[in-house]
Every structure is written in structure tokens, then in C-alpha cells.
Short mmCIF file of N, CA and C in Angstrom, two decimals:
data_model
loop_
_atom_site.label_atom_id
_atom_site.label_comp_id
_atom_site.label_asym_id
_atom_site.label_seq_id
_atom_site.Cartn_x
_atom_site.Cartn_y
_atom_site.Cartn_z
N MET A 1 35.49 14.38 180.99
CA MET A 1 35.33 15.81 181.17
C MET A 1 35.50 16.50 179.83
N VAL A 2 34.57 17.36 179.48
CA VAL A 2 34.61 18.10 178.23
C VAL A 2 35.25 19.46 178.49
N ALA A 3 36.28 19.77 177.69
CA ALA A 3 36.93 21.07 177.84
C ALA A 3 36.03 22.14 177.24
N THR A 4 36.08 23.31 177.82
CA THR A 4 35.31 24.43 177.28
C THR A 4 36.28 25.45 176.70
N LYS A 5 35.75 26.26 175.84
CA LYS A 5 36.59 27.29 175.22
C LYS A 5 36.76 28.46 176.19
N THR A 6 38.00 28.80 176.42
CA THR A 6 38.31 29.97 177.23
C THR A 6 38.19 31.22 176.36
N ASP A 7 38.22 32.37 176.99
CA ASP A 7 38.21 33.62 176.25
C ASP A 7 39.41 33.71 175.31
N THR A 8 40.55 33.17 175.73
CA THR A 8 41.76 33.20 174.90
C THR A 8 41.56 32.37 173.64
N VAL A 9 40.98 31.19 173.78
CA VAL A 9 40.71 30.34 172.62
C VAL A 9 39.72 31.03 171.68
N ILE A 10 38.67 31.56 172.23
CA ILE A 10 37.66 32.23 171.41
C ILE A 10 38.28 33.42 170.67
N SER A 11 39.09 34.18 171.36
CA SER A 11 39.75 35.33 170.74
C SER A 11 40.70 34.89 169.63
N LEU A 12 41.49 33.85 169.88
CA LEU A 12 42.41 33.32 168.87
C LEU A 12 41.64 32.86 167.63
N LEU A 13 40.61 32.06 167.84
CA LEU A 13 39.81 31.55 166.72
C LEU A 13 39.14 32.69 165.95
N THR A 14 38.61 33.66 166.67
CA THR A 14 37.95 34.81 166.03
C THR A 14 38.95 35.59 165.19
N ASN A 15 40.13 35.85 165.73
CA ASN A 15 41.17 36.60 165.00
C ASN A 15 41.60 35.87 163.73
N LEU A 16 41.53 34.55 163.76
CA LEU A 16 41.90 33.74 162.59
C LEU A 16 40.74 33.55 161.62
N GLY A 17 39.57 34.02 162.00
CA GLY A 17 38.41 33.84 161.14
C GLY A 17 37.87 32.42 161.15
N LEU A 18 38.13 31.69 162.23
CA LEU A 18 37.67 30.31 162.35
C LEU A 18 36.37 30.26 163.15
N ASN A 19 35.58 29.26 162.89
CA ASN A 19 34.29 29.07 163.55
C ASN A 19 34.51 28.72 165.02
N THR A 20 34.00 29.54 165.89
CA THR A 20 34.17 29.31 167.33
C THR A 20 33.21 28.25 167.87
N ASP A 21 32.25 27.81 167.05
CA ASP A 21 31.30 26.78 167.49
C ASP A 21 31.83 25.37 167.26
N VAL A 22 32.92 25.25 166.51
CA VAL A 22 33.52 23.95 166.23
C VAL A 22 34.40 23.55 167.41
N ALA A 23 34.46 22.27 167.69
CA ALA A 23 35.33 21.78 168.77
C ALA A 23 36.77 21.67 168.28
N TYR A 24 37.68 22.11 169.10
CA TYR A 24 39.12 22.00 168.87
C TYR A 24 39.71 21.35 170.12
N PRO A 25 39.55 20.03 170.26
CA PRO A 25 39.89 19.34 171.52
C PRO A 25 41.30 19.61 172.04
N ALA A 26 42.31 19.55 171.17
CA ALA A 26 43.68 19.76 171.65
C ALA A 26 43.87 21.18 172.15
N LEU A 27 43.38 22.14 171.40
CA LEU A 27 43.48 23.54 171.79
C LEU A 27 42.72 23.80 173.08
N GLU A 28 41.51 23.29 173.16
CA GLU A 28 40.67 23.51 174.33
C GLU A 28 41.21 22.81 175.58
N SER A 29 41.93 21.72 175.40
CA SER A 29 42.46 20.99 176.55
C SER A 29 43.54 21.79 177.29
N LEU A 30 44.07 22.82 176.65
CA LEU A 30 45.08 23.65 177.30
C LEU A 30 44.48 24.57 178.36
N GLY A 31 43.14 24.68 178.34
CA GLY A 31 42.49 25.56 179.31
C GLY A 31 42.95 26.98 179.12
N ASP A 32 43.45 27.59 180.18
CA ASP A 32 43.97 28.95 180.08
C ASP A 32 45.47 28.95 180.38
N ALA A 33 46.13 27.92 179.91
CA ALA A 33 47.57 27.76 180.14
C ALA A 33 48.36 28.93 179.55
N ARG A 34 49.51 29.17 180.14
CA ARG A 34 50.38 30.24 179.64
C ARG A 34 50.72 30.03 178.18
N TYR A 35 50.92 28.75 177.76
CA TYR A 35 51.28 28.50 176.37
C TYR A 35 50.19 28.98 175.43
N LEU A 36 48.95 28.81 175.80
CA LEU A 36 47.84 29.25 174.95
C LEU A 36 47.89 30.77 174.76
N ARG A 37 48.15 31.48 175.82
CA ARG A 37 48.27 32.94 175.71
C ARG A 37 49.47 33.31 174.84
N ASP A 38 50.58 32.59 175.02
CA ASP A 38 51.76 32.82 174.18
C ASP A 38 51.43 32.56 172.71
N LEU A 39 50.72 31.46 172.44
CA LEU A 39 50.36 31.11 171.07
C LEU A 39 49.53 32.21 170.43
N LYS A 40 48.55 32.70 171.17
CA LYS A 40 47.69 33.78 170.64
C LYS A 40 48.53 35.01 170.31
N ILE A 41 49.44 35.37 171.19
CA ILE A 41 50.33 36.52 170.95
C ILE A 41 51.24 36.24 169.76
N ASN A 42 51.84 35.05 169.71
CA ASN A 42 52.75 34.71 168.62
C ASN A 42 52.04 34.75 167.27
N VAL A 43 50.84 34.18 167.19
CA VAL A 43 50.07 34.20 165.94
C VAL A 43 49.76 35.63 165.54
N GLY A 44 49.30 36.42 166.49
CA GLY A 44 49.01 37.82 166.19
C GLY A 44 50.24 38.57 165.71
N ASN A 45 51.36 38.34 166.37
CA ASN A 45 52.60 39.02 165.97
C ASN A 45 53.06 38.65 164.57
N VAL A 46 53.04 37.36 164.24
CA VAL A 46 53.56 36.97 162.92
C VAL A 46 52.63 37.36 161.79
N LEU A 47 51.36 37.54 162.09
CA LEU A 47 50.43 37.94 161.03
C LEU A 47 50.27 39.45 160.92
N ASN A 48 50.61 40.19 161.97
CA ASN A 48 50.32 41.62 161.98
C ASN A 48 51.49 42.55 162.24
N SER A 49 52.60 42.05 162.76
CA SER A 49 53.64 42.96 163.26
C SER A 49 55.02 42.70 162.68
N ASN A 50 55.11 42.42 161.41
CA ASN A 50 56.41 42.20 160.78
C ASN A 50 56.94 43.50 160.19
N GLN A 51 58.23 43.73 160.33
CA GLN A 51 58.85 44.93 159.78
C GLN A 51 59.26 44.74 158.33
N ASN A 52 59.50 43.50 157.92
CA ASN A 52 60.04 43.22 156.59
C ASN A 52 59.07 42.49 155.68
N LEU A 53 57.87 42.25 156.16
CA LEU A 53 56.81 41.61 155.37
C LEU A 53 55.55 42.45 155.50
N THR A 54 54.81 42.58 154.42
CA THR A 54 53.51 43.23 154.52
C THR A 54 52.54 42.25 155.16
N LYS A 55 51.41 42.75 155.61
CA LYS A 55 50.39 41.87 156.19
C LYS A 55 49.92 40.87 155.13
N LYS A 56 49.75 41.33 153.89
CA LYS A 56 49.34 40.43 152.81
C LYS A 56 50.36 39.32 152.62
N GLU A 57 51.64 39.66 152.62
CA GLU A 57 52.68 38.65 152.45
C GLU A 57 52.68 37.65 153.61
N SER A 58 52.50 38.16 154.83
CA SER A 58 52.44 37.26 156.00
C SER A 58 51.27 36.29 155.87
N LEU A 59 50.13 36.79 155.42
CA LEU A 59 48.96 35.93 155.27
C LEU A 59 49.13 34.93 154.13
N LEU A 60 49.79 35.33 153.06
CA LEU A 60 50.05 34.37 151.97
C LEU A 60 51.04 33.29 152.41
N LEU A 61 52.02 33.65 153.20
CA LEU A 61 52.93 32.64 153.76
C LEU A 61 52.18 31.70 154.70
N ALA A 62 51.31 32.27 155.53
CA ALA A 62 50.49 31.44 156.42
C ALA A 62 49.60 30.51 155.60
N LEU A 63 49.05 31.02 154.50
CA LEU A 63 48.22 30.21 153.61
C LEU A 63 49.02 29.02 153.07
N SER A 64 50.28 29.25 152.71
CA SER A 64 51.09 28.16 152.17
C SER A 64 51.23 27.02 153.19
N VAL A 65 51.33 27.35 154.47
CA VAL A 65 51.45 26.32 155.51
C VAL A 65 50.12 25.59 155.67
N ALA A 66 49.02 26.33 155.69
CA ALA A 66 47.70 25.69 155.82
C ALA A 66 47.45 24.73 154.68
N VAL A 67 47.82 25.12 153.47
CA VAL A 67 47.65 24.24 152.30
C VAL A 67 48.58 23.04 152.42
N ASN A 68 49.83 23.30 152.76
CA ASN A 68 50.82 22.22 152.89
C ASN A 68 50.39 21.19 153.93
N GLU A 69 49.80 21.67 155.02
CA GLU A 69 49.39 20.78 156.10
C GLU A 69 47.96 20.26 155.91
N LYS A 70 47.35 20.62 154.79
CA LYS A 70 46.01 20.14 154.42
C LYS A 70 44.96 20.48 155.49
N TYR A 71 45.03 21.70 156.00
CA TYR A 71 44.07 22.12 157.00
C TYR A 71 43.11 23.13 156.36
N GLN A 72 42.00 22.61 155.85
CA GLN A 72 41.08 23.40 155.04
C GLN A 72 40.48 24.61 155.75
N PRO A 73 40.08 24.51 157.03
CA PRO A 73 39.51 25.72 157.66
C PRO A 73 40.48 26.91 157.64
N LEU A 74 41.77 26.66 157.91
CA LEU A 74 42.73 27.77 157.86
C LEU A 74 43.06 28.16 156.43
N THR A 75 43.03 27.21 155.50
CA THR A 75 43.22 27.56 154.09
C THR A 75 42.15 28.55 153.67
N ASP A 76 40.90 28.25 154.01
CA ASP A 76 39.80 29.16 153.66
C ASP A 76 39.96 30.50 154.37
N SER A 77 40.28 30.46 155.65
CA SER A 77 40.40 31.69 156.43
C SER A 77 41.54 32.57 155.92
N PHE A 78 42.73 31.98 155.72
CA PHE A 78 43.87 32.77 155.25
C PHE A 78 43.65 33.28 153.83
N THR A 79 42.92 32.53 153.01
CA THR A 79 42.56 33.02 151.67
C THR A 79 41.72 34.28 151.80
N ASN A 80 40.69 34.22 152.64
CA ASN A 80 39.82 35.38 152.84
C ASN A 80 40.57 36.57 153.43
N LEU A 81 41.38 36.31 154.44
CA LEU A 81 42.13 37.39 155.08
C LEU A 81 43.14 38.02 154.12
N ALA A 82 43.81 37.19 153.31
CA ALA A 82 44.78 37.72 152.33
C ALA A 82 44.07 38.57 151.28
N LYS A 83 42.88 38.13 150.85
CA LYS A 83 42.12 38.92 149.87
C LYS A 83 41.67 40.25 150.48
N GLN A 84 41.35 40.25 151.76
CA GLN A 84 41.00 41.51 152.43
C GLN A 84 42.18 42.47 152.44
N GLU A 85 43.39 41.92 152.39
CA GLU A 85 44.61 42.75 152.37
C GLU A 85 45.08 43.04 150.94
N GLY A 86 44.26 42.68 149.95
CA GLY A 86 44.57 43.04 148.57
C GLY A 86 45.09 41.92 147.69
N ALA A 87 45.20 40.70 148.21
CA ALA A 87 45.65 39.58 147.37
C ALA A 87 44.60 39.29 146.30
N THR A 88 45.07 39.05 145.10
CA THR A 88 44.17 38.72 143.99
C THR A 88 43.96 37.22 143.92
N ASP A 89 42.95 36.81 143.14
CA ASP A 89 42.73 35.38 142.93
C ASP A 89 43.96 34.73 142.32
N ALA A 90 44.62 35.45 141.40
CA ALA A 90 45.82 34.90 140.75
C ALA A 90 46.96 34.71 141.75
N GLU A 91 47.10 35.65 142.69
CA GLU A 91 48.16 35.51 143.70
C GLU A 91 47.87 34.34 144.65
N VAL A 92 46.63 34.21 145.06
CA VAL A 92 46.25 33.08 145.92
C VAL A 92 46.48 31.77 145.19
N ALA A 93 46.05 31.70 143.93
CA ALA A 93 46.24 30.48 143.14
C ALA A 93 47.72 30.15 143.00
N GLU A 94 48.55 31.18 142.84
CA GLU A 94 49.98 30.94 142.71
C GLU A 94 50.58 30.38 144.01
N VAL A 95 50.13 30.87 145.15
CA VAL A 95 50.61 30.32 146.43
C VAL A 95 50.20 28.85 146.55
N LEU A 96 48.98 28.52 146.14
CA LEU A 96 48.54 27.12 146.18
C LEU A 96 49.40 26.26 145.26
N ALA A 97 49.64 26.75 144.03
CA ALA A 97 50.44 25.99 143.06
C ALA A 97 51.89 25.87 143.54
N CYS A 98 52.45 26.95 144.06
CA CYS A 98 53.82 26.92 144.57
C CYS A 98 53.95 25.91 145.70
N THR A 99 52.98 25.89 146.60
CA THR A 99 53.01 24.95 147.72
C THR A 99 52.97 23.51 147.22
N SER A 100 52.13 23.25 146.24
CA SER A 100 52.05 21.91 145.67
C SER A 100 53.36 21.52 144.99
N LEU A 101 53.90 22.43 144.19
CA LEU A 101 55.17 22.16 143.50
C LEU A 101 56.29 21.90 144.50
N LEU A 102 56.36 22.73 145.54
CA LEU A 102 57.44 22.56 146.51
C LEU A 102 57.28 21.30 147.33
N SER A 103 56.05 20.91 147.62
CA SER A 103 55.84 19.64 148.31
C SER A 103 56.37 18.50 147.45
N THR A 104 56.14 18.57 146.15
CA THR A 104 56.67 17.58 145.21
C THR A 104 58.19 17.60 145.22
N ASN A 105 58.75 18.79 145.02
CA ASN A 105 60.21 18.91 144.96
C ASN A 105 60.88 18.52 146.27
N ASN A 106 60.25 18.87 147.39
CA ASN A 106 60.86 18.55 148.68
C ASN A 106 61.01 17.04 148.86
N VAL A 107 60.01 16.28 148.46
CA VAL A 107 60.13 14.82 148.55
C VAL A 107 61.23 14.33 147.63
N PHE A 108 61.22 14.79 146.38
CA PHE A 108 62.20 14.32 145.40
C PHE A 108 63.63 14.67 145.81
N TYR A 109 63.87 15.93 146.13
CA TYR A 109 65.23 16.35 146.44
C TYR A 109 65.71 15.88 147.81
N ARG A 110 64.80 15.68 148.74
CA ARG A 110 65.18 15.09 150.03
C ARG A 110 65.65 13.66 149.79
N PHE A 111 64.94 12.91 148.94
CA PHE A 111 65.36 11.55 148.59
C PHE A 111 66.76 11.57 147.98
N ARG A 112 66.95 12.44 147.00
CA ARG A 112 68.26 12.54 146.35
C ARG A 112 69.36 12.82 147.37
N HIS A 113 69.08 13.75 148.26
CA HIS A 113 70.06 14.15 149.26
C HIS A 113 70.35 13.00 150.23
N PHE A 114 69.31 12.31 150.68
CA PHE A 114 69.49 11.22 151.63
C PHE A 114 70.28 10.07 151.03
N ILE A 115 69.95 9.70 149.80
CA ILE A 115 70.58 8.54 149.17
C ILE A 115 71.94 8.87 148.60
N SER A 116 72.05 9.99 147.93
CA SER A 116 73.33 10.48 147.41
C SER A 116 74.08 9.46 146.54
N LYS A 117 73.34 8.78 145.67
CA LYS A 117 73.96 7.89 144.70
C LYS A 117 74.06 8.60 143.37
N GLU A 118 75.12 8.30 142.64
CA GLU A 118 75.39 8.99 141.38
C GLU A 118 74.22 8.91 140.40
N TYR A 119 73.60 7.75 140.26
CA TYR A 119 72.50 7.61 139.30
C TYR A 119 71.38 8.60 139.61
N TYR A 120 70.98 8.68 140.88
CA TYR A 120 69.89 9.57 141.27
C TYR A 120 70.30 11.03 141.11
N GLN A 121 71.56 11.33 141.37
CA GLN A 121 72.05 12.70 141.25
C GLN A 121 72.12 13.16 139.79
N GLN A 122 72.45 12.24 138.89
CA GLN A 122 72.67 12.60 137.48
C GLN A 122 71.41 12.53 136.62
N THR A 123 70.41 11.78 137.05
CA THR A 123 69.20 11.60 136.26
C THR A 123 68.29 12.81 136.42
N GLN A 124 67.82 13.33 135.27
CA GLN A 124 66.92 14.49 135.29
C GLN A 124 65.63 14.14 136.02
N PRO A 125 65.13 15.04 136.85
CA PRO A 125 63.91 14.76 137.62
C PRO A 125 62.67 14.56 136.74
N GLY A 126 62.57 15.29 135.65
CA GLY A 126 61.38 15.18 134.80
C GLY A 126 60.14 15.78 135.46
N ILE A 127 60.35 16.76 136.33
CA ILE A 127 59.24 17.45 137.01
C ILE A 127 59.13 18.84 136.40
N ARG A 128 57.99 19.11 135.77
CA ARG A 128 57.79 20.42 135.13
C ARG A 128 57.59 21.49 136.21
N MET A 129 58.23 22.65 135.98
CA MET A 129 58.18 23.74 136.94
C MET A 129 58.02 25.09 136.24
N SER A 130 57.18 25.15 135.22
CA SER A 130 57.04 26.38 134.45
C SER A 130 56.49 27.54 135.29
N ILE A 131 55.77 27.24 136.34
CA ILE A 131 55.24 28.30 137.21
C ILE A 131 56.35 29.18 137.78
N MET A 132 57.56 28.64 137.89
CA MET A 132 58.67 29.39 138.46
C MET A 132 59.23 30.43 137.50
N MET A 133 58.89 30.34 136.23
CA MET A 133 59.50 31.21 135.23
C MET A 133 59.05 32.67 135.33
N ASN A 134 57.78 32.89 135.48
CA ASN A 134 57.26 34.26 135.50
C ASN A 134 56.14 34.38 136.53
N PRO A 135 56.48 34.27 137.81
CA PRO A 135 55.44 34.26 138.84
C PRO A 135 54.70 35.59 138.98
N VAL A 136 53.41 35.49 139.22
CA VAL A 136 52.56 36.66 139.42
C VAL A 136 53.05 37.49 140.61
N LEU A 137 53.50 36.82 141.65
CA LEU A 137 53.95 37.49 142.87
C LEU A 137 55.37 38.03 142.76
N GLY A 138 56.04 37.78 141.64
CA GLY A 138 57.43 38.18 141.48
C GLY A 138 58.36 37.09 141.96
N LYS A 139 59.56 37.06 141.38
CA LYS A 139 60.52 36.00 141.69
C LYS A 139 60.93 35.99 143.17
N GLU A 140 61.15 37.16 143.74
CA GLU A 140 61.62 37.21 145.12
C GLU A 140 60.59 36.60 146.08
N PHE A 141 59.32 36.98 145.96
CA PHE A 141 58.33 36.44 146.89
C PHE A 141 58.04 34.97 146.58
N PHE A 142 58.04 34.60 145.31
CA PHE A 142 57.86 33.20 144.95
C PHE A 142 58.96 32.35 145.59
N GLU A 143 60.19 32.82 145.54
CA GLU A 143 61.30 32.11 146.17
C GLU A 143 61.16 32.09 147.69
N LEU A 144 60.60 33.16 148.26
CA LEU A 144 60.38 33.21 149.70
C LEU A 144 59.34 32.17 150.13
N VAL A 145 58.26 32.05 149.36
CA VAL A 145 57.27 31.01 149.65
C VAL A 145 57.90 29.63 149.47
N SER A 146 58.70 29.47 148.43
CA SER A 146 59.39 28.19 148.18
C SER A 146 60.29 27.83 149.34
N LEU A 147 61.02 28.80 149.85
CA LEU A 147 61.89 28.59 151.01
C LEU A 147 61.06 28.21 152.23
N ALA A 148 59.98 28.92 152.45
CA ALA A 148 59.14 28.68 153.63
C ALA A 148 58.55 27.27 153.62
N VAL A 149 58.00 26.86 152.48
CA VAL A 149 57.42 25.51 152.37
C VAL A 149 58.52 24.46 152.54
N SER A 150 59.68 24.71 151.96
CA SER A 150 60.79 23.76 152.09
C SER A 150 61.24 23.63 153.53
N ALA A 151 61.23 24.73 154.27
CA ALA A 151 61.60 24.68 155.70
C ALA A 151 60.58 23.86 156.47
N VAL A 152 59.29 24.07 156.21
CA VAL A 152 58.25 23.29 156.89
C VAL A 152 58.40 21.81 156.59
N ASN A 153 58.76 21.49 155.34
CA ASN A 153 58.87 20.08 154.92
C ASN A 153 60.23 19.47 155.23
N GLY A 154 61.16 20.26 155.72
CA GLY A 154 62.45 19.73 156.16
C GLY A 154 63.37 19.26 155.05
N CYS A 155 63.36 19.93 153.90
CA CYS A 155 64.28 19.57 152.82
C CYS A 155 65.49 20.48 152.88
N GLU A 156 66.57 19.99 153.43
CA GLU A 156 67.78 20.80 153.63
C GLU A 156 68.30 21.35 152.30
N LEU A 157 68.40 20.52 151.30
CA LEU A 157 68.91 20.95 149.99
C LEU A 157 68.04 22.06 149.42
N CYS A 158 66.72 21.91 149.53
CA CYS A 158 65.79 22.91 149.01
C CYS A 158 65.88 24.21 149.82
N VAL A 159 65.99 24.10 151.13
CA VAL A 159 66.11 25.29 151.98
C VAL A 159 67.35 26.08 151.59
N ARG A 160 68.47 25.40 151.46
CA ARG A 160 69.71 26.09 151.10
C ARG A 160 69.60 26.75 149.73
N SER A 161 69.06 26.04 148.77
CA SER A 161 68.92 26.56 147.42
C SER A 161 67.99 27.77 147.36
N HIS A 162 66.84 27.68 148.00
CA HIS A 162 65.87 28.78 147.95
C HIS A 162 66.31 29.97 148.80
N GLU A 163 67.02 29.72 149.89
CA GLU A 163 67.53 30.84 150.69
C GLU A 163 68.54 31.63 149.87
N GLU A 164 69.42 30.93 149.18
CA GLU A 164 70.40 31.59 148.31
C GLU A 164 69.70 32.37 147.19
N SER A 165 68.70 31.76 146.59
CA SER A 165 67.98 32.39 145.49
C SER A 165 67.20 33.62 145.94
N VAL A 166 66.52 33.53 147.08
CA VAL A 166 65.72 34.67 147.54
C VAL A 166 66.62 35.85 147.87
N LEU A 167 67.81 35.59 148.41
CA LEU A 167 68.75 36.68 148.68
C LEU A 167 69.26 37.29 147.38
N LYS A 168 69.51 36.47 146.37
CA LYS A 168 69.95 36.97 145.06
C LYS A 168 68.88 37.83 144.40
N HIS A 169 67.62 37.57 144.74
CA HIS A 169 66.53 38.36 144.18
C HIS A 169 66.20 39.59 145.03
N GLY A 170 67.06 39.92 145.98
CA GLY A 170 66.93 41.18 146.70
C GLY A 170 66.39 41.13 148.11
N ALA A 171 66.02 39.97 148.61
CA ALA A 171 65.51 39.89 149.98
C ALA A 171 66.67 40.04 150.97
N SER A 172 66.35 40.57 152.13
CA SER A 172 67.33 40.66 153.20
C SER A 172 67.23 39.41 154.07
N GLU A 173 68.26 39.17 154.85
CA GLU A 173 68.20 38.07 155.80
C GLU A 173 67.10 38.31 156.83
N ALA A 174 66.85 39.56 157.18
CA ALA A 174 65.78 39.88 158.13
C ALA A 174 64.42 39.49 157.56
N ARG A 175 64.23 39.69 156.26
CA ARG A 175 62.97 39.31 155.60
C ARG A 175 62.82 37.79 155.60
N VAL A 176 63.88 37.09 155.29
CA VAL A 176 63.87 35.63 155.31
C VAL A 176 63.54 35.14 156.72
N PHE A 177 64.18 35.71 157.72
CA PHE A 177 63.97 35.32 159.11
C PHE A 177 62.50 35.48 159.50
N GLU A 178 61.90 36.63 159.14
CA GLU A 178 60.50 36.86 159.48
C GLU A 178 59.59 35.86 158.77
N ALA A 179 59.89 35.55 157.52
CA ALA A 179 59.07 34.58 156.78
C ALA A 179 59.11 33.22 157.47
N ILE A 180 60.28 32.81 157.89
CA ILE A 180 60.41 31.51 158.55
C ILE A 180 59.71 31.54 159.91
N ARG A 181 59.76 32.67 160.58
CA ARG A 181 59.05 32.81 161.86
C ARG A 181 57.54 32.67 161.64
N VAL A 182 57.02 33.27 160.57
CA VAL A 182 55.59 33.16 160.27
C VAL A 182 55.20 31.70 160.09
N VAL A 183 55.91 31.00 159.22
CA VAL A 183 55.50 29.62 158.92
C VAL A 183 55.73 28.69 160.11
N SER A 184 56.72 28.97 160.93
CA SER A 184 56.97 28.16 162.12
C SER A 184 55.80 28.26 163.10
N VAL A 185 55.35 29.48 163.36
CA VAL A 185 54.26 29.68 164.31
C VAL A 185 52.96 29.08 163.77
N ILE A 186 52.69 29.26 162.48
CA ILE A 186 51.46 28.72 161.90
C ILE A 186 51.50 27.20 161.89
N LYS A 187 52.64 26.60 161.63
CA LYS A 187 52.78 25.14 161.70
C LYS A 187 52.49 24.66 163.13
N GLY A 188 53.03 25.36 164.12
CA GLY A 188 52.75 25.01 165.51
C GLY A 188 51.28 25.16 165.88
N LEU A 189 50.65 26.20 165.38
CA LEU A 189 49.23 26.42 165.61
C LEU A 189 48.41 25.24 165.08
N ILE A 190 48.74 24.82 163.86
CA ILE A 190 47.95 23.77 163.21
C ILE A 190 48.00 22.46 164.00
N THR A 191 49.10 22.22 164.71
CA THR A 191 49.19 20.98 165.49
C THR A 191 48.13 20.92 166.58
N LEU A 192 47.59 22.08 166.98
CA LEU A 192 46.58 22.12 168.04
C LEU A 192 45.15 22.28 167.50
N LEU A 193 45.04 22.46 166.20
CA LEU A 193 43.70 22.60 165.62
C LEU A 193 43.25 21.27 165.09
#
């Protein structure tokens, strides 16, 4: 039996700027389940209804998850949507670079944390991070993206470090909470695409 796209699926895909003619078997298999309606509402809320994030910031955070999860259709869509909200090419490029750097750091520092041997703790990583010095998006938002990617990748040490840093750069806990809510919902969405 071939699943068909419900109005909810079509609406969700359209709102995300995704091609409605492409098959999304996992998403379509939900039919018109309550979860699908919840997902559509959750995605809409995290991208459009944050009190402590601008729409552009929400879309750039969503972009970081799409890049991290290597889901090109959403990477393209969130890039376009963020640019419609005023994101520059330099800001988009910085989110891509930040996501790549944090994916690297998350693996390295998660290993250090898991093993916790003196040699690994004392040896310099040798990973260049010059992008962190003068980010186009500003230190606070760069740290917020770093925190968000670290949360998606499950690096406890990185999450703690970036949460502390983003607060020191002026973010509120409410802003951090909303950022994590954005990336959580987008990560969940991607599992069905």
C-alpha cells in the first residue's frame, strides 16, 4: 500500500519550502495522525513564534541542524528562508562553518570526556578555530549556534561550556531555552524526512 500525502503533510512541506512532489515515506506513513498535526504546529511555532529569537535567528539555528544532519533539501530551504528574513551570504556561510567546526569539536571533546585520561586531557587538540575570534553574527549568536549544535550532537562538555559562554555574552536563559527548542523540533522533523 502506497501512502498518500495528507493536507497536513502538504501544508508542512509547503511551509518549509520543500518539494511536495517528492516522496517522504516515513512522514506520509503517519497518515493524518495526531502526531503529524502536532509536528506541523511545533515546526511552525519554533520557526515563527519565539519571543527571544528573531525569525532570522530561528531559521539560522534550523539551518545548523539541517547541515549537521546532512539533509540537503532542508539546508537549501532554510538557507533561502533565512535570506528572505535578511540573512547575508556571510551569515549563512558562518552558520555552515560553525556547524562543521562544532561537529569536529563535539567528537573530540566527547572522546576526551568519555575517556578522561590525563594524556588526552593535557595534550593540545591542534584544531584551528579562528572563526570563533570575530564572528560575523557576533559572539553571542555564534555561541548560541555552537551550543545548539553541541546539544544535537550530545557533547555534554561542549554544551556546558557553550551555555556558560552564551550567558556571559548577554543571552538570557529564556533565549537559550528557545534555541534548544528550535533545534530539538527540527532534529525530530528530519527523522521523518
